[in-house]
Amino acid sequence: MDFSRLRRDMVEEQISNRGITNKRILSAFLEVPREEFVPSNMRRYAYKDGPVSIGFGQTISQPYMSALMIECLDPQPTDKILEIGTGLGYQSAVLSRLSRIIYTVERIPELAKQAKVILDKLGYDNVIVKVGDGTLGWSEFAPYDKIIVAAAAPNVPIRLLQQLKEGGRMVIPVGHRYSQILKIISKLSNGEVVEKEETPCIFVPLIGEDGWQE
Ligand code: SAH
């Protein structure tokens, strides 16, 4: 299969034609080989216009949803980003093209391990993966300029809010188990928190101490 052709079509038809025009974001999506971030038996579906199964009941997000979240996050070249829900590391790789360093937390050890292998192999060396409960954040490297959560939360986890810099921003799907609203949470320089609702969405559940029970 001609994956670079499929990738160009994906960026044009699924992302740019739907209104995401930021040049840096589009080139990051053009650059990262999505077919490397799905299990080998799913490779032919890597560029489909929807989520794709990556095993353990989890999915790689739909390209457009990932692009929309990243646009909402507004990553800057100097940003230190915390990502919750690594999966196999696709979105981490895209973010690594847009910002200085990406700390990413995955709950399922097998996925985190495979993500590390793929990211290493492709040379995305500004992505640091750890296994853990992302609802607790990653306090060691806090505070973060931006936080992006790729799984659906019942509420905004307090630790994530605490680990966000003043002037920083978090993008997170919040709501019920099977339907959510993508929210943009901004922490102003006076510490005040402002929420904006972006769009309805459906993500796999964020499971952990300050998320859903298993
Ligand atoms: N960012 C991924 C999407 C992965 S789907 C991509 O680009 O493809 C969401 C991931 O969140 C799943 O792998 C799931 O295991 C993980 N997850 C769920 N709850 C979590 C938690 N509390 N901490 C860390 N990861 C979690």
CSV table of N, CA, C and O and ligand atoms in Angstrom, one decimal, residues 54 58-61 83-91 105-108 111 132-135 150-151 204-208, ligand 1:
chain,number,residue,atom,x,y,z
A,54,ILE,N,-6.4,-0.9,18.7
A,54,ILE,CA,-5.0,-1.2,18.9
A,54,ILE,C,-4.8,-2.3,20.0
A,54,ILE,O,-3.7,-2.5,20.5
A,58,GLN,N,-8.6,-0.9,23.4
A,58,GLN,CA,-8.3,0.5,23.2
A,58,GLN,C,-8.3,0.8,21.7
A,58,GLN,O,-8.2,-0.1,20.9
A,59,THR,N,-8.3,2.1,21.4
A,59,THR,CA,-8.3,2.6,20.0
A,59,THR,C,-7.3,3.7,19.8
A,59,THR,O,-7.0,4.4,20.8
A,60,ILE,N,-6.8,3.8,18.6
A,60,ILE,CA,-6.1,5.0,18.2
A,60,ILE,C,-7.2,6.0,17.8
A,60,ILE,O,-8.1,5.6,17.0
A,61,SER,N,-7.1,7.2,18.2
A,61,SER,CA,-8.2,8.2,17.9
A,61,SER,C,-8.3,8.4,16.4
A,61,SER,O,-7.3,8.3,15.7
A,83,GLU,N,0.8,14.4,28.3
A,83,GLU,CA,-0.3,13.7,27.6
A,83,GLU,C,-0.7,12.5,28.4
A,83,GLU,O,0.1,11.7,28.9
A,84,ILE,N,-2.0,12.3,28.6
A,84,ILE,CA,-2.5,11.2,29.3
A,84,ILE,C,-3.2,10.2,28.3
A,84,ILE,O,-4.1,10.7,27.6
A,85,GLY,N,-2.8,9.0,28.3
A,85,GLY,CA,-3.4,8.0,27.4
A,85,GLY,C,-2.5,7.9,26.1
A,85,GLY,O,-2.8,8.4,25.0
A,86,THR,N,-1.3,7.3,26.3
A,86,THR,CA,-0.4,7.2,25.2
A,86,THR,C,-0.9,6.3,24.1
A,86,THR,O,-0.6,6.5,22.9
A,87,GLY,N,-1.6,5.2,24.4
A,87,GLY,CA,-1.9,4.2,23.4
A,87,GLY,C,-0.6,3.6,22.8
A,87,GLY,O,0.3,3.3,23.6
A,88,LEU,N,-0.5,3.6,21.5
A,88,LEU,CA,0.7,3.2,20.9
A,88,LEU,C,1.6,4.4,20.5
A,88,LEU,O,2.6,4.2,19.8
A,89,GLY,N,1.2,5.6,20.9
A,89,GLY,CA,2.1,6.7,20.8
A,89,GLY,C,1.9,7.6,19.6
A,89,GLY,O,2.8,8.5,19.3
A,90,TYR,N,0.9,7.4,18.8
A,90,TYR,CA,0.7,8.2,17.6
A,90,TYR,C,0.6,9.7,17.9
A,90,TYR,O,1.4,10.5,17.4
A,91,GLN,N,-0.3,10.0,18.7
A,91,GLN,CA,-0.5,11.5,19.0
A,91,GLN,C,0.7,12.0,19.7
A,91,GLN,O,1.1,13.2,19.5
A,105,VAL,N,1.7,9.4,29.7
A,105,VAL,CA,1.4,8.3,30.7
A,105,VAL,C,0.3,7.4,30.1
A,105,VAL,O,-0.7,7.8,29.6
A,106,GLU,N,0.6,6.1,30.2
A,106,GLU,CA,-0.3,5.0,29.7
A,106,GLU,C,-0.5,4.0,30.9
A,106,GLU,O,0.4,3.6,31.5
A,107,ARG,N,-1.8,3.7,31.0
A,107,ARG,CA,-2.2,2.8,32.1
A,107,ARG,C,-1.9,1.3,31.8
A,107,ARG,O,-1.6,0.5,32.7
A,108,ILE,N,-1.9,0.9,30.6
A,108,ILE,CA,-1.8,-0.5,30.2
A,108,ILE,C,-0.3,-0.8,29.9
A,108,ILE,O,0.2,-0.2,28.8
A,111,LEU,N,0.8,-1.7,26.2
A,111,LEU,CA,0.7,-0.6,25.2
A,111,LEU,C,1.9,0.4,25.4
A,111,LEU,O,2.5,0.8,24.4
A,132,GLY,N,1.4,4.2,34.2
A,132,GLY,CA,0.9,4.7,35.5
A,132,GLY,C,-0.6,5.2,35.3
A,132,GLY,O,-1.1,5.1,34.3
A,133,ASP,N,-1.1,5.7,36.4
A,133,ASP,CA,-2.5,6.2,36.4
A,133,ASP,C,-2.4,7.7,36.1
A,133,ASP,O,-2.0,8.5,37.0
A,134,GLY,N,-2.7,8.1,34.9
A,134,GLY,CA,-2.6,9.5,34.4
A,134,GLY,C,-3.6,10.4,35.1
A,134,GLY,O,-3.4,11.6,35.0
A,135,THR,N,-4.6,9.9,35.9
A,135,THR,CA,-5.4,10.8,36.6
A,135,THR,C,-4.7,11.5,37.7
A,135,THR,O,-5.1,12.5,38.2
A,150,ALA,N,-6.4,11.9,26.3
A,150,ALA,CA,-7.0,11.2,25.2
A,150,ALA,C,-8.0,10.2,25.6
A,150,ALA,O,-8.3,9.2,24.9
A,151,ALA,N,-8.5,10.3,26.9
A,151,ALA,CA,-9.5,9.3,27.3
A,151,ALA,C,-10.6,10.2,28.1
A,151,ALA,O,-10.3,11.2,28.6
A,204,VAL,N,-12.6,6.4,24.7
A,204,VAL,CA,-12.6,5.3,25.7
A,204,VAL,C,-12.4,5.9,27.1
A,204,VAL,O,-11.9,7.0,27.2
A,205,PRO,N,-12.9,5.2,28.1
A,205,PRO,CA,-12.9,5.8,29.5
A,205,PRO,C,-11.5,6.0,30.1
A,205,PRO,O,-10.6,5.2,29.8
A,206,LEU,N,-11.3,7.1,30.8
A,206,LEU,CA,-10.2,7.3,31.6
A,206,LEU,C,-10.4,6.6,32.9
A,206,LEU,O,-11.3,6.9,33.7
A,207,ILE,N,-9.6,5.5,33.1
A,207,ILE,CA,-9.8,4.7,34.3
A,207,ILE,C,-8.7,4.9,35.3
A,207,ILE,O,-7.5,4.8,35.0
A,208,GLY,N,-9.1,5.2,36.5
A,208,GLY,CA,-8.1,5.5,37.6
A,208,GLY,C,-8.7,6.1,38.8
A,208,GLY,O,-9.9,6.3,38.9
B,1,SAH,N1,-3.3,9.0,22.2
B,1,SAH,C1,-3.6,7.7,21.6
B,1,SAH,C2,-5.0,7.3,22.0
B,1,SAH,C3,-5.1,6.2,22.9
B,1,SAH,S1,-6.7,5.8,23.5
B,1,SAH,C4,-3.4,7.7,20.2
B,1,SAH,O1,-2.8,8.7,19.6
B,1,SAH,O2,-3.7,6.8,19.5
B,1,SAH,C5,-6.6,6.3,25.2
B,1,SAH,C6,-5.6,5.6,26.0
B,1,SAH,O3,-5.8,6.0,27.4
B,1,SAH,C7,-5.8,4.0,26.1
B,1,SAH,O4,-4.6,3.4,25.7
B,1,SAH,C8,-6.0,3.8,27.6
B,1,SAH,O5,-5.4,2.6,28.1
B,1,SAH,C9,-5.4,5.0,28.2
B,1,SAH,N2,-5.9,5.3,29.6
B,1,SAH,C10,-7.1,5.1,30.1
B,1,SAH,N3,-7.1,5.5,31.4
B,1,SAH,C11,-5.9,6.0,31.7
B,1,SAH,C12,-5.2,6.5,32.9
B,1,SAH,N4,-5.8,6.7,34.0
B,1,SAH,N5,-3.9,6.8,32.8
B,1,SAH,C13,-3.2,6.7,31.6
B,1,SAH,N6,-3.8,6.1,30.5
B,1,SAH,C14,-5.1,5.8,30.5
